[in-house]
């Protein structure tokens, strides 16, 4: 394998995945080799990266400038609108979720970048697919703006790899659960909010019904998987659209019962909103055997370990 010093740009670096991925990349590559970017104005301490660029990722000229200024080799392109918010702003969601990906692929094709990571989602699945253990290669029938943008993005990744050898890698993330930075506007976000409310007020009203199972993943495992995929030798990768990743599968009721084991007075009720239809269109569980075989995907957190870790950390965070 060609050896070079990685210079990394992360878009959406202040978001739910971005914050934790940036920390990990800084640990591995050193702060000076990591450039965080986002829409916020710079404030001291907002990122662990050595550099911060306030950047609208749809501004192609600016993005090209940043890539050239820092001699970026690798982009983690995380800026995106999630499923709930995308339904409210469909045209902007399409523009943000898709166009910058294509531009990054173009830059790689021109030799300006060596590697790209782009997150896809379980939202690519939809109507008429089985609910359980959904295989890698099934007909994708997304019913949401977000899912359509992710499905199209996957196809662009595959296209740029097949046609130009662009090394763009992707994971279909399930719902991501973390305590450091809240998500926003996602259908699976109930599984984050529930922990905040459990610790703060002892009760939660779920916008997803009690028996709706969705695939979920703890952030530590998501970061580990992302880096495993990015480090894997090219020749091991058999999927160039996006890898299925299943994590664990549970319902709001099952999660509430885990929380009650730690906070016995916790109470939950259910008032499903428009996101219920989105959840109903997604699988309950995913077959991720190809990722296990190709690049050694494995998980450290099940529902109990995750719940204990979330509550322990949120108790400290929310008491400050
Ligand atoms: N967590 C995302 C959402 O709910 C799915 O990828 O929008």
PDB file of C-alpha atoms and ligand atoms in Angstrom:
ATOM      1  CA  UNK A   1       0.000   0.000   0.000  1.00  0.00           C
ATOM      2  CA  UNK A   2       1.175   3.517  -0.804  1.00  0.00           C
ATOM      3  CA  UNK A   3       2.270   5.311   2.351  1.00  0.00           C
ATOM      4  CA  UNK A   4       1.588   8.986   2.940  1.00  0.00           C
ATOM      5  CA  UNK A   5       0.746  11.310   5.813  1.00  0.00           C
ATOM      6  CA  UNK A   6      -2.997  11.616   6.058  1.00  0.00           C
ATOM      7  CA  UNK A   7      -4.399  15.126   6.190  1.00  0.00           C
ATOM      8  CA  UNK A   8      -8.023  14.879   7.108  1.00  0.00           C
ATOM      9  CA  UNK A   9     -11.011  17.153   6.541  1.00  0.00           C
ATOM     10  CA  UNK A  10     -14.227  16.431   8.434  1.00  0.00           C
ATOM     11  CA  UNK A  11     -17.438  18.116   7.326  1.00  0.00           C
ATOM     12  CA  UNK A  12     -20.229  18.250   9.880  1.00  0.00           C
ATOM     13  CA  UNK A  13     -17.460  18.027  12.476  1.00  0.00           C
ATOM     14  CA  UNK A  14     -19.583  19.565  15.226  1.00  0.00           C
ATOM     15  CA  UNK A  15     -22.423  17.095  14.724  1.00  0.00           C
ATOM     16  CA  UNK A  16     -23.300  13.884  16.521  1.00  0.00           C
ATOM     17  CA  UNK A  17     -20.834  11.647  14.675  1.00  0.00           C
ATOM     18  CA  UNK A  18     -18.411  14.439  13.775  1.00  0.00           C
ATOM     19  CA  UNK A  19     -17.551  15.452  17.329  1.00  0.00           C
ATOM     20  CA  UNK A  20     -16.525  11.958  18.388  1.00  0.00           C
ATOM     21  CA  UNK A  21     -14.899  10.983  15.113  1.00  0.00           C
ATOM     22  CA  UNK A  22     -12.817  14.175  15.207  1.00  0.00           C
ATOM     23  CA  UNK A  23     -11.579  13.318  18.720  1.00  0.00           C
ATOM     24  CA  UNK A  24     -10.588   9.842  17.617  1.00  0.00           C
ATOM     25  CA  UNK A  25      -8.856  11.035  14.434  1.00  0.00           C
ATOM     26  CA  UNK A  26      -6.930  13.627  16.450  1.00  0.00           C
ATOM     27  CA  UNK A  27      -5.812  10.854  18.818  1.00  0.00           C
ATOM     28  CA  UNK A  28      -4.582   8.763  15.906  1.00  0.00           C
ATOM     29  CA  UNK A  29      -3.157  11.364  13.508  1.00  0.00           C
ATOM     30  CA  UNK A  30      -2.401  14.350  15.745  1.00  0.00           C
ATOM     31  CA  UNK A  31      -4.361  17.597  15.936  1.00  0.00           C
ATOM     32  CA  UNK A  32      -2.317  19.315  13.244  1.00  0.00           C
ATOM     33  CA  UNK A  33      -3.369  16.763  10.620  1.00  0.00           C
ATOM     34  CA  UNK A  34      -7.084  17.172  11.268  1.00  0.00           C
ATOM     35  CA  UNK A  35      -9.241  20.015   9.925  1.00  0.00           C
ATOM     36  CA  UNK A  36     -12.744  20.275  11.354  1.00  0.00           C
ATOM     37  CA  UNK A  37     -15.401  22.212   9.480  1.00  0.00           C
ATOM     38  CA  UNK A  38     -18.928  23.314  10.144  1.00  0.00           C
ATOM     39  CA  UNK A  39     -21.300  26.241   9.834  1.00  0.00           C
ATOM     40  CA  UNK A  40     -20.692  27.659  13.306  1.00  0.00           C
ATOM     41  CA  UNK A  41     -18.398  30.541  14.022  1.00  0.00           C
ATOM     42  CA  UNK A  42     -15.164  29.417  15.679  1.00  0.00           C
ATOM     43  CA  UNK A  43     -15.150  29.400  19.464  1.00  0.00           C
ATOM     44  CA  UNK A  44     -12.267  28.321  21.624  1.00  0.00           C
ATOM     45  CA  UNK A  45     -12.546  24.694  22.701  1.00  0.00           C
ATOM     46  CA  UNK A  46     -15.314  23.802  20.212  1.00  0.00           C
ATOM     47  CA  UNK A  47     -13.241  21.071  18.557  1.00  0.00           C
ATOM     48  CA  UNK A  48     -10.186  18.989  19.337  1.00  0.00           C
ATOM     49  CA  UNK A  49      -8.954  19.357  15.742  1.00  0.00           C
ATOM     50  CA  UNK A  50      -5.894  21.522  15.187  1.00  0.00           C
ATOM     51  CA  UNK A  51      -7.725  23.608  12.571  1.00  0.00           C
ATOM     52  CA  UNK A  52     -11.285  24.765  12.092  1.00  0.00           C
ATOM     53  CA  UNK A  53     -12.824  26.126   8.900  1.00  0.00           C
ATOM     54  CA  UNK A  54     -16.219  27.764   8.938  1.00  0.00           C
ATOM     55  CA  UNK A  55     -17.496  26.417   5.680  1.00  0.00           C
ATOM     56  CA  UNK A  56     -20.759  25.836   3.853  1.00  0.00           C
ATOM     57  CA  UNK A  57     -20.087  22.473   2.256  1.00  0.00           C
ATOM     58  CA  UNK A  58     -22.335  23.316  -0.720  1.00  0.00           C
ATOM     59  CA  UNK A  59     -19.938  26.151  -1.617  1.00  0.00           C
ATOM     60  CA  UNK A  60     -17.763  24.121  -3.975  1.00  0.00           C
ATOM     61  CA  UNK A  61     -15.229  26.863  -4.576  1.00  0.00           C
ATOM     62  CA  UNK A  62     -14.591  27.346  -0.881  1.00  0.00           C
ATOM     63  CA  UNK A  63     -14.360  23.589  -0.285  1.00  0.00           C
ATOM     64  CA  UNK A  64     -11.772  23.279  -3.070  1.00  0.00           C
ATOM     65  CA  UNK A  65      -9.797  26.115  -1.540  1.00  0.00           C
ATOM     66  CA  UNK A  66      -9.752  24.435   1.886  1.00  0.00           C
ATOM     67  CA  UNK A  67      -8.702  21.105   0.372  1.00  0.00           C
ATOM     68  CA  UNK A  68      -5.863  22.763  -1.479  1.00  0.00           C
ATOM     69  CA  UNK A  69      -4.752  25.026   1.419  1.00  0.00           C
ATOM     70  CA  UNK A  70      -4.345  22.100   3.815  1.00  0.00           C
ATOM     71  CA  UNK A  71      -3.303  19.517   1.186  1.00  0.00           C
ATOM     72  CA  UNK A  72      -6.131  17.275   2.358  1.00  0.00           C
ATOM     73  CA  UNK A  73      -5.847  13.586   1.444  1.00  0.00           C
ATOM     74  CA  UNK A  74      -8.925  12.175   3.188  1.00  0.00           C
ATOM     75  CA  UNK A  75     -12.416  13.555   3.650  1.00  0.00           C
ATOM     76  CA  UNK A  76     -15.014  12.345   6.137  1.00  0.00           C
ATOM     77  CA  UNK A  77     -18.068  13.989   4.689  1.00  0.00           C
ATOM     78  CA  UNK A  78     -20.631  13.901   7.484  1.00  0.00           C
ATOM     79  CA  UNK A  79     -22.669  17.083   6.903  1.00  0.00           C
ATOM     80  CA  UNK A  80     -26.246  16.004   6.279  1.00  0.00           C
ATOM     81  CA  UNK A  81     -29.903  16.573   7.186  1.00  0.00           C
ATOM     82  CA  UNK A  82     -31.454  13.580   8.970  1.00  0.00           C
ATOM     83  CA  UNK A  83     -34.707  11.846   8.106  1.00  0.00           C
ATOM     84  CA  UNK A  84     -37.253  13.965   9.991  1.00  0.00           C
ATOM     85  CA  UNK A  85     -35.751  17.308   8.978  1.00  0.00           C
ATOM     86  CA  UNK A  86     -35.292  16.210   5.364  1.00  0.00           C
ATOM     87  CA  UNK A  87     -39.061  15.675   5.074  1.00  0.00           C
ATOM     88  CA  UNK A  88     -39.542  19.324   6.017  1.00  0.00           C
ATOM     89  CA  UNK A  89     -36.889  20.707   3.633  1.00  0.00           C
ATOM     90  CA  UNK A  90     -36.750  18.235   0.728  1.00  0.00           C
ATOM     91  CA  UNK A  91     -34.935  20.392  -1.823  1.00  0.00           C
ATOM     92  CA  UNK A  92     -32.319  21.586   0.602  1.00  0.00           C
ATOM     93  CA  UNK A  93     -31.894  18.011   1.899  1.00  0.00           C
ATOM     94  CA  UNK A  94     -31.185  16.793  -1.619  1.00  0.00           C
ATOM     95  CA  UNK A  95     -28.691  19.605  -2.207  1.00  0.00           C
ATOM     96  CA  UNK A  96     -26.848  19.102   1.077  1.00  0.00           C
ATOM     97  CA  UNK A  97     -26.987  15.322   1.287  1.00  0.00           C
ATOM     98  CA  UNK A  98     -25.894  14.658  -2.265  1.00  0.00           C
ATOM     99  CA  UNK A  99     -24.167  17.406  -4.224  1.00  0.00           C
ATOM    100  CA  UNK A 100     -21.065  17.794  -2.011  1.00  0.00           C
ATOM    101  CA  UNK A 101     -20.509  14.026  -2.146  1.00  0.00           C
ATOM    102  CA  UNK A 102     -20.388  14.173  -5.933  1.00  0.00           C
ATOM    103  CA  UNK A 103     -17.991  17.122  -5.785  1.00  0.00           C
ATOM    104  CA  UNK A 104     -15.684  15.287  -3.407  1.00  0.00           C
ATOM    105  CA  UNK A 105     -15.721  12.300  -5.783  1.00  0.00           C
ATOM    106  CA  UNK A 106     -14.847  14.643  -8.660  1.00  0.00           C
ATOM    107  CA  UNK A 107     -11.913  16.000  -6.650  1.00  0.00           C
ATOM    108  CA  UNK A 108     -10.713  12.451  -5.987  1.00  0.00           C
ATOM    109  CA  UNK A 109     -11.062  11.669  -9.676  1.00  0.00           C
ATOM    110  CA  UNK A 110      -8.849  14.703 -10.410  1.00  0.00           C
ATOM    111  CA  UNK A 111      -6.253  13.300  -8.004  1.00  0.00           C
ATOM    112  CA  UNK A 112      -6.831  15.949  -5.312  1.00  0.00           C
ATOM    113  CA  UNK A 113      -8.057  13.433  -2.703  1.00  0.00           C
ATOM    114  CA  UNK A 114      -7.076   9.865  -1.934  1.00  0.00           C
ATOM    115  CA  UNK A 115      -9.963   8.634   0.183  1.00  0.00           C
ATOM    116  CA  UNK A 116     -13.509   9.642   1.068  1.00  0.00           C
ATOM    117  CA  UNK A 117     -15.892   8.399   3.754  1.00  0.00           C
ATOM    118  CA  UNK A 118     -19.586   9.037   3.326  1.00  0.00           C
ATOM    119  CA  UNK A 119     -22.348   7.845   5.661  1.00  0.00           C
ATOM    120  CA  UNK A 120     -25.387   6.110   4.242  1.00  0.00           C
ATOM    121  CA  UNK A 121     -28.246   4.829   6.359  1.00  0.00           C
ATOM    122  CA  UNK A 122     -30.782   2.081   6.970  1.00  0.00           C
ATOM    123  CA  UNK A 123     -33.174   4.643   5.445  1.00  0.00           C
ATOM    124  CA  UNK A 124     -32.226   3.308   1.994  1.00  0.00           C
ATOM    125  CA  UNK A 125     -34.543   0.378   2.703  1.00  0.00           C
ATOM    126  CA  UNK A 126     -38.262   0.811   2.280  1.00  0.00           C
ATOM    127  CA  UNK A 127     -41.441  -0.603   0.800  1.00  0.00           C
ATOM    128  CA  UNK A 128     -41.713  -4.315   0.179  1.00  0.00           C
ATOM    129  CA  UNK A 129     -38.445  -5.458   1.737  1.00  0.00           C
ATOM    130  CA  UNK A 130     -38.410  -8.007   4.582  1.00  0.00           C
ATOM    131  CA  UNK A 131     -38.387  -6.574   8.108  1.00  0.00           C
ATOM    132  CA  UNK A 132     -35.766  -8.821   9.665  1.00  0.00           C
ATOM    133  CA  UNK A 133     -32.135  -9.585   8.886  1.00  0.00           C
ATOM    134  CA  UNK A 134     -32.273  -7.540   5.716  1.00  0.00           C
ATOM    135  CA  UNK A 135     -29.518  -8.643   3.353  1.00  0.00           C
ATOM    136  CA  UNK A 136     -26.973  -6.389   1.649  1.00  0.00           C
ATOM    137  CA  UNK A 137     -28.338  -6.762  -1.847  1.00  0.00           C
ATOM    138  CA  UNK A 138     -32.077  -6.284  -1.806  1.00  0.00           C
ATOM    139  CA  UNK A 139     -34.269  -3.976  -3.806  1.00  0.00           C
ATOM    140  CA  UNK A 140     -34.003  -0.582  -2.157  1.00  0.00           C
ATOM    141  CA  UNK A 141     -37.317   1.196  -2.040  1.00  0.00           C
ATOM    142  CA  UNK A 142     -36.828   4.264   0.153  1.00  0.00           C
ATOM    143  CA  UNK A 143     -39.974   6.229   0.898  1.00  0.00           C
ATOM    144  CA  UNK A 144     -38.351   9.290   2.471  1.00  0.00           C
ATOM    145  CA  UNK A 145     -36.412  12.238   1.070  1.00  0.00           C
ATOM    146  CA  UNK A 146     -33.486  11.244   3.280  1.00  0.00           C
ATOM    147  CA  UNK A 147     -33.591   7.620   2.094  1.00  0.00           C
ATOM    148  CA  UNK A 148     -33.786   8.665  -1.555  1.00  0.00           C
ATOM    149  CA  UNK A 149     -30.764  10.937  -1.128  1.00  0.00           C
ATOM    150  CA  UNK A 150     -28.794   8.177   0.599  1.00  0.00           C
ATOM    151  CA  UNK A 151     -29.719   5.593  -2.040  1.00  0.00           C
ATOM    152  CA  UNK A 152     -28.633   7.941  -4.818  1.00  0.00           C
ATOM    153  CA  UNK A 153     -25.405   8.720  -2.922  1.00  0.00           C
ATOM    154  CA  UNK A 154     -24.589   5.032  -2.673  1.00  0.00           C
ATOM    155  CA  UNK A 155     -24.993   4.685  -6.403  1.00  0.00           C
ATOM    156  CA  UNK A 156     -22.696   7.667  -7.002  1.00  0.00           C
ATOM    157  CA  UNK A 157     -20.062   6.068  -4.736  1.00  0.00           C
ATOM    158  CA  UNK A 158     -20.251   2.838  -6.681  1.00  0.00           C
ATOM    159  CA  UNK A 159     -20.164   4.705  -9.980  1.00  0.00           C
ATOM    160  CA  UNK A 160     -17.052   6.707  -9.126  1.00  0.00           C
ATOM    161  CA  UNK A 161     -15.291   3.601  -7.878  1.00  0.00           C
ATOM    162  CA  UNK A 162     -16.236   1.433 -10.876  1.00  0.00           C
ATOM    163  CA  UNK A 163     -15.539   4.069 -13.479  1.00  0.00           C
ATOM    164  CA  UNK A 164     -12.606   6.028 -12.034  1.00  0.00           C
ATOM    165  CA  UNK A 165     -11.273   3.923  -9.142  1.00  0.00           C
ATOM    166  CA  UNK A 166     -12.241   6.623  -6.618  1.00  0.00           C
ATOM    167  CA  UNK A 167     -11.694   5.166  -3.142  1.00  0.00           C
ATOM    168  CA  UNK A 168     -14.950   6.197  -1.509  1.00  0.00           C
ATOM    169  CA  UNK A 169     -16.164   4.024   1.367  1.00  0.00           C
ATOM    170  CA  UNK A 170     -19.507   3.962   3.093  1.00  0.00           C
ATOM    171  CA  UNK A 171     -21.564   2.410   5.881  1.00  0.00           C
ATOM    172  CA  UNK A 172     -25.340   2.184   6.181  1.00  0.00           C
ATOM    173  CA  UNK A 173     -25.502   3.393   9.787  1.00  0.00           C
ATOM    174  CA  UNK A 174     -28.410   2.297  11.929  1.00  0.00           C
ATOM    175  CA  UNK A 175     -29.737   4.719  14.579  1.00  0.00           C
ATOM    176  CA  UNK A 176     -26.753   6.151  16.463  1.00  0.00           C
ATOM    177  CA  UNK A 177     -26.854   6.600  20.216  1.00  0.00           C
ATOM    178  CA  UNK A 178     -24.420   8.854  22.050  1.00  0.00           C
ATOM    179  CA  UNK A 179     -24.200  11.233  25.000  1.00  0.00           C
ATOM    180  CA  UNK A 180     -21.552  13.773  23.927  1.00  0.00           C
ATOM    181  CA  UNK A 181     -23.354  15.651  21.135  1.00  0.00           C
ATOM    182  CA  UNK A 182     -27.094  15.342  20.526  1.00  0.00           C
ATOM    183  CA  UNK A 183     -28.327  14.357  17.066  1.00  0.00           C
ATOM    184  CA  UNK A 184     -31.217  16.308  15.646  1.00  0.00           C
ATOM    185  CA  UNK A 185     -34.149  15.599  13.393  1.00  0.00           C
ATOM    186  CA  UNK A 186     -33.702  11.832  13.106  1.00  0.00           C
ATOM    187  CA  UNK A 187     -36.331   9.117  13.481  1.00  0.00           C
ATOM    188  CA  UNK A 188     -34.096   6.998  15.679  1.00  0.00           C
ATOM    189  CA  UNK A 189     -33.329   9.982  17.939  1.00  0.00           C
ATOM    190  CA  UNK A 190     -35.977   8.864  20.431  1.00  0.00           C
ATOM    191  CA  UNK A 191     -33.336   6.419  21.639  1.00  0.00           C
ATOM    192  CA  UNK A 192     -31.073   9.353  22.550  1.00  0.00           C
ATOM    193  CA  UNK A 193     -33.747  11.698  23.946  1.00  0.00           C
ATOM    194  CA  UNK A 194     -35.083   8.954  26.204  1.00  0.00           C
ATOM    195  CA  UNK A 195     -31.780   8.860  28.128  1.00  0.00           C
ATOM    196  CA  UNK A 196     -31.628  12.655  28.571  1.00  0.00           C
ATOM    197  CA  UNK A 197     -35.207  12.675  29.870  1.00  0.00           C
ATOM    198  CA  UNK A 198     -34.697   9.614  32.050  1.00  0.00           C
ATOM    199  CA  UNK A 199     -31.799  11.342  33.808  1.00  0.00           C
ATOM    200  CA  UNK A 200     -33.331  14.837  33.894  1.00  0.00           C
ATOM    201  CA  UNK A 201     -37.016  14.282  34.611  1.00  0.00           C
ATOM    202  CA  UNK A 202     -37.533  10.530  35.062  1.00  0.00           C
ATOM    203  CA  UNK A 203     -40.148  10.354  32.306  1.00  0.00           C
ATOM    204  CA  UNK A 204     -40.311  10.379  28.530  1.00  0.00           C
ATOM    205  CA  UNK A 205     -42.976  10.531  25.833  1.00  0.00           C
ATOM    206  CA  UNK A 206     -41.799   8.527  22.854  1.00  0.00           C
ATOM    207  CA  UNK A 207     -42.669   9.663  19.314  1.00  0.00           C
ATOM    208  CA  UNK A 208     -42.182   6.048  18.201  1.00  0.00           C
ATOM    209  CA  UNK A 209     -44.682   3.392  19.277  1.00  0.00           C
ATOM    210  CA  UNK A 210     -43.737   0.853  21.920  1.00  0.00           C
ATOM    211  CA  UNK A 211     -43.333  -2.202  19.684  1.00  0.00           C
ATOM    212  CA  UNK A 212     -41.434  -0.672  16.750  1.00  0.00           C
ATOM    213  CA  UNK A 213     -38.024  -2.318  16.531  1.00  0.00           C
ATOM    214  CA  UNK A 214     -35.210  -0.515  14.705  1.00  0.00           C
ATOM    215  CA  UNK A 215     -31.506  -1.277  14.298  1.00  0.00           C
ATOM    216  CA  UNK A 216     -29.335   0.834  16.613  1.00  0.00           C
ATOM    217  CA  UNK A 217     -25.664   1.296  17.370  1.00  0.00           C
ATOM    218  CA  UNK A 218     -23.709   2.857  20.212  1.00  0.00           C
ATOM    219  CA  UNK A 219     -21.386   5.632  19.050  1.00  0.00           C
ATOM    220  CA  UNK A 220     -18.224   3.918  20.307  1.00  0.00           C
ATOM    221  CA  UNK A 221     -19.002   0.991  18.028  1.00  0.00           C
ATOM    222  CA  UNK A 222     -19.905   3.321  15.150  1.00  0.00           C
ATOM    223  CA  UNK A 223     -16.561   5.123  15.380  1.00  0.00           C
ATOM    224  CA  UNK A 224     -14.692   1.837  15.675  1.00  0.00           C
ATOM    225  CA  UNK A 225     -16.474   0.463  12.582  1.00  0.00           C
ATOM    226  CA  UNK A 226     -15.843   3.625  10.565  1.00  0.00           C
ATOM    227  CA  UNK A 227     -12.119   3.536  11.246  1.00  0.00           C
ATOM    228  CA  UNK A 228     -11.943  -0.211  10.601  1.00  0.00           C
ATOM    229  CA  UNK A 229     -13.554   0.293   7.212  1.00  0.00           C
ATOM    230  CA  UNK A 230     -11.288   3.231   6.355  1.00  0.00           C
ATOM    231  CA  UNK A 231      -8.172   1.251   7.364  1.00  0.00           C
ATOM    232  CA  UNK A 232      -9.111  -1.938   5.513  1.00  0.00           C
ATOM    233  CA  UNK A 233      -6.964  -2.861   2.508  1.00  0.00           C
ATOM    234  CA  UNK A 234      -8.729  -1.879  -0.732  1.00  0.00           C
ATOM    235  CA  UNK A 235      -8.616  -5.437  -2.040  1.00  0.00           C
ATOM    236  CA  UNK A 236     -10.704  -6.734   0.882  1.00  0.00           C
ATOM    237  CA  UNK A 237     -13.647  -4.499   0.050  1.00  0.00           C
ATOM    238  CA  UNK A 238     -16.355  -6.193  -1.978  1.00  0.00           C
ATOM    239  CA  UNK A 239     -19.047  -3.557  -1.475  1.00  0.00           C
ATOM    240  CA  UNK A 240     -18.569  -0.158  -3.080  1.00  0.00           C
ATOM    241  CA  UNK A 241     -22.064   1.186  -2.574  1.00  0.00           C
ATOM    242  CA  UNK A 242     -22.396   1.022   1.235  1.00  0.00           C
ATOM    243  CA  UNK A 243     -21.962  -1.723   3.818  1.00  0.00           C
ATOM    244  CA  UNK A 244     -24.927  -2.980   5.838  1.00  0.00           C
ATOM    245  CA  UNK A 245     -24.360  -2.489   9.553  1.00  0.00           C
ATOM    246  CA  UNK A 246     -26.873  -3.919  11.976  1.00  0.00           C
ATOM    247  CA  UNK A 247     -25.715  -3.106  15.499  1.00  0.00           C
ATOM    248  CA  UNK A 248     -28.486  -4.214  17.843  1.00  0.00           C
ATOM    249  CA  UNK A 249     -32.253  -4.211  17.442  1.00  0.00           C
ATOM    250  CA  UNK A 250     -34.760  -3.110  20.079  1.00  0.00           C
ATOM    251  CA  UNK A 251     -38.131  -1.426  20.615  1.00  0.00           C
ATOM    252  CA  UNK A 252     -38.838   1.642  22.773  1.00  0.00           C
ATOM    253  CA  UNK A 253     -40.490  -0.681  25.281  1.00  0.00           C
ATOM    254  CA  UNK A 254     -37.400  -2.878  25.538  1.00  0.00           C
ATOM    255  CA  UNK A 255     -35.163   0.167  25.915  1.00  0.00           C
ATOM    256  CA  UNK A 256     -37.430   1.603  28.623  1.00  0.00           C
ATOM    257  CA  UNK A 257     -37.200  -1.655  30.511  1.00  0.00           C
ATOM    258  CA  UNK A 258     -33.366  -1.513  30.383  1.00  0.00           C
ATOM    259  CA  UNK A 259     -33.478   2.040  31.707  1.00  0.00           C
ATOM    260  CA  UNK A 260     -35.834   0.991  34.504  1.00  0.00           C
ATOM    261  CA  UNK A 261     -33.246  -1.541  35.638  1.00  0.00           C
ATOM    262  CA  UNK A 262     -30.976   1.420  36.387  1.00  0.00           C
ATOM    263  CA  UNK A 263     -33.550   4.135  37.187  1.00  0.00           C
ATOM    264  CA  UNK A 264     -36.495   2.173  38.687  1.00  0.00           C
ATOM    265  CA  UNK A 265     -38.841   5.189  38.871  1.00  0.00           C
ATOM    266  CA  UNK A 266     -38.516   5.897  35.122  1.00  0.00           C
ATOM    267  CA  UNK A 267     -41.853   6.179  33.271  1.00  0.00           C
ATOM    268  CA  UNK A 268     -42.600   6.161  29.566  1.00  0.00           C
ATOM    269  CA  UNK A 269     -45.659   6.846  27.425  1.00  0.00           C
ATOM    270  CA  UNK A 270     -46.147   6.879  23.674  1.00  0.00           C
ATOM    271  CA  UNK A 271     -47.423   9.544  21.285  1.00  0.00           C
ATOM    272  CA  UNK A 272     -46.267   8.545  17.794  1.00  0.00           C
ATOM    273  CA  UNK A 273     -45.882  11.463  15.341  1.00  0.00           C
ATOM    274  CA  UNK A 274     -45.025  11.654  11.609  1.00  0.00           C
ATOM    275  CA  UNK A 275     -41.782   9.816  12.259  1.00  0.00           C
ATOM    276  CA  UNK A 276     -43.721   6.620  13.052  1.00  0.00           C
ATOM    277  CA  UNK A 277     -44.441   6.153   9.324  1.00  0.00           C
ATOM    278  CA  UNK A 278     -40.733   6.586   8.599  1.00  0.00           C
ATOM    279  CA  UNK A 279     -39.833   3.985  11.238  1.00  0.00           C
ATOM    280  CA  UNK A 280     -42.461   1.612   9.860  1.00  0.00           C
ATOM    281  CA  UNK A 281     -40.822   1.768   6.449  1.00  0.00           C
ATOM    282  CA  UNK A 282     -37.401   0.773   7.837  1.00  0.00           C
ATOM    283  CA  UNK A 283     -36.136  -2.716   8.731  1.00  0.00           C
ATOM    284  CA  UNK A 284     -36.148  -4.009  12.303  1.00  0.00           C
ATOM    285  CA  UNK A 285     -32.804  -5.735  11.933  1.00  0.00           C
ATOM    286  CA  UNK A 286     -30.003  -5.942   9.394  1.00  0.00           C
ATOM    287  CA  UNK A 287     -27.669  -8.686   8.187  1.00  0.00           C
ATOM    288  CA  UNK A 288     -24.123  -7.306   8.373  1.00  0.00           C
ATOM    289  CA  UNK A 289     -22.209 -10.513   7.726  1.00  0.00           C
ATOM    290  CA  UNK A 290     -20.360  -9.036   4.721  1.00  0.00           C
ATOM    291  CA  UNK A 291     -18.820  -6.240   6.822  1.00  0.00           C
ATOM    292  CA  UNK A 292     -17.778  -8.860   9.397  1.00  0.00           C
ATOM    293  CA  UNK A 293     -16.095 -10.912   6.710  1.00  0.00           C
ATOM    294  CA  UNK A 294     -14.533  -8.092   4.646  1.00  0.00           C
ATOM    295  CA  UNK A 295     -13.125  -5.843   7.367  1.00  0.00           C
ATOM    296  CA  UNK A 296     -13.725  -7.474  10.714  1.00  0.00           C
ATOM    297  CA  UNK A 297     -16.767  -5.564  11.983  1.00  0.00           C
ATOM    298  CA  UNK A 298     -17.462  -6.379  15.641  1.00  0.00           C
ATOM    299  CA  UNK A 299     -19.375  -4.738  18.460  1.00  0.00           C
ATOM    300  CA  UNK A 300     -18.479  -4.016  22.087  1.00  0.00           C
ATOM    301  CA  UNK A 301     -21.859  -2.694  23.256  1.00  0.00           C
ATOM    302  CA  UNK A 302     -25.223  -4.443  23.600  1.00  0.00           C
ATOM    303  CA  UNK A 303     -28.367  -2.740  24.922  1.00  0.00           C
ATOM    304  CA  UNK A 304     -27.408  -3.226  28.601  1.00  0.00           C
ATOM    305  CA  UNK A 305     -23.804  -2.019  28.290  1.00  0.00           C
ATOM    306  CA  UNK A 306     -24.953   0.949  26.228  1.00  0.00           C
ATOM    307  CA  UNK A 307     -27.727   1.935  28.657  1.00  0.00           C
ATOM    308  CA  UNK A 308     -25.378   1.761  31.627  1.00  0.00           C
ATOM    309  CA  UNK A 309     -22.728   3.855  29.847  1.00  0.00           C
ATOM    310  CA  UNK A 310     -25.261   6.465  28.627  1.00  0.00           C
ATOM    311  CA  UNK A 311     -26.778   6.964  32.071  1.00  0.00           C
ATOM    312  CA  UNK A 312     -23.438   7.059  33.846  1.00  0.00           C
ATOM    313  CA  UNK A 313     -22.080   9.746  31.492  1.00  0.00           C
ATOM    314  CA  UNK A 314     -25.274  11.798  31.249  1.00  0.00           C
ATOM    315  CA  UNK A 315     -25.566  11.963  35.030  1.00  0.00           C
ATOM    316  CA  UNK A 316     -22.183  13.696  35.122  1.00  0.00           C
ATOM    317  CA  UNK A 317     -22.794  15.853  32.030  1.00  0.00           C
ATOM    318  CA  UNK A 318     -26.240  17.075  33.081  1.00  0.00           C
ATOM    319  CA  UNK A 319     -25.239  17.855  36.645  1.00  0.00           C
ATOM    320  CA  UNK A 320     -22.722  20.478  35.466  1.00  0.00           C
TER     321      UNK A 320
HETATM  322  N1  LIG B   1     -30.576   8.037  12.441  1.00  0.00           N
HETATM  323  C1  LIG B   1     -31.037   8.432  11.142  1.00  0.00           C
HETATM  324  C2  LIG B   1     -32.365   9.072  11.209  1.00  0.00           C
HETATM  325  O1  LIG B   1     -33.148   8.676  12.034  1.00  0.00           O
HETATM  326  C3  LIG B   1     -31.096   7.238  10.240  1.00  0.00           C
HETATM  327  O2  LIG B   1     -29.921   7.135   9.545  1.00  0.00           O
HETATM  328  O3  LIG B   1     -32.633   9.922  10.440  1.00  0.00           O
END
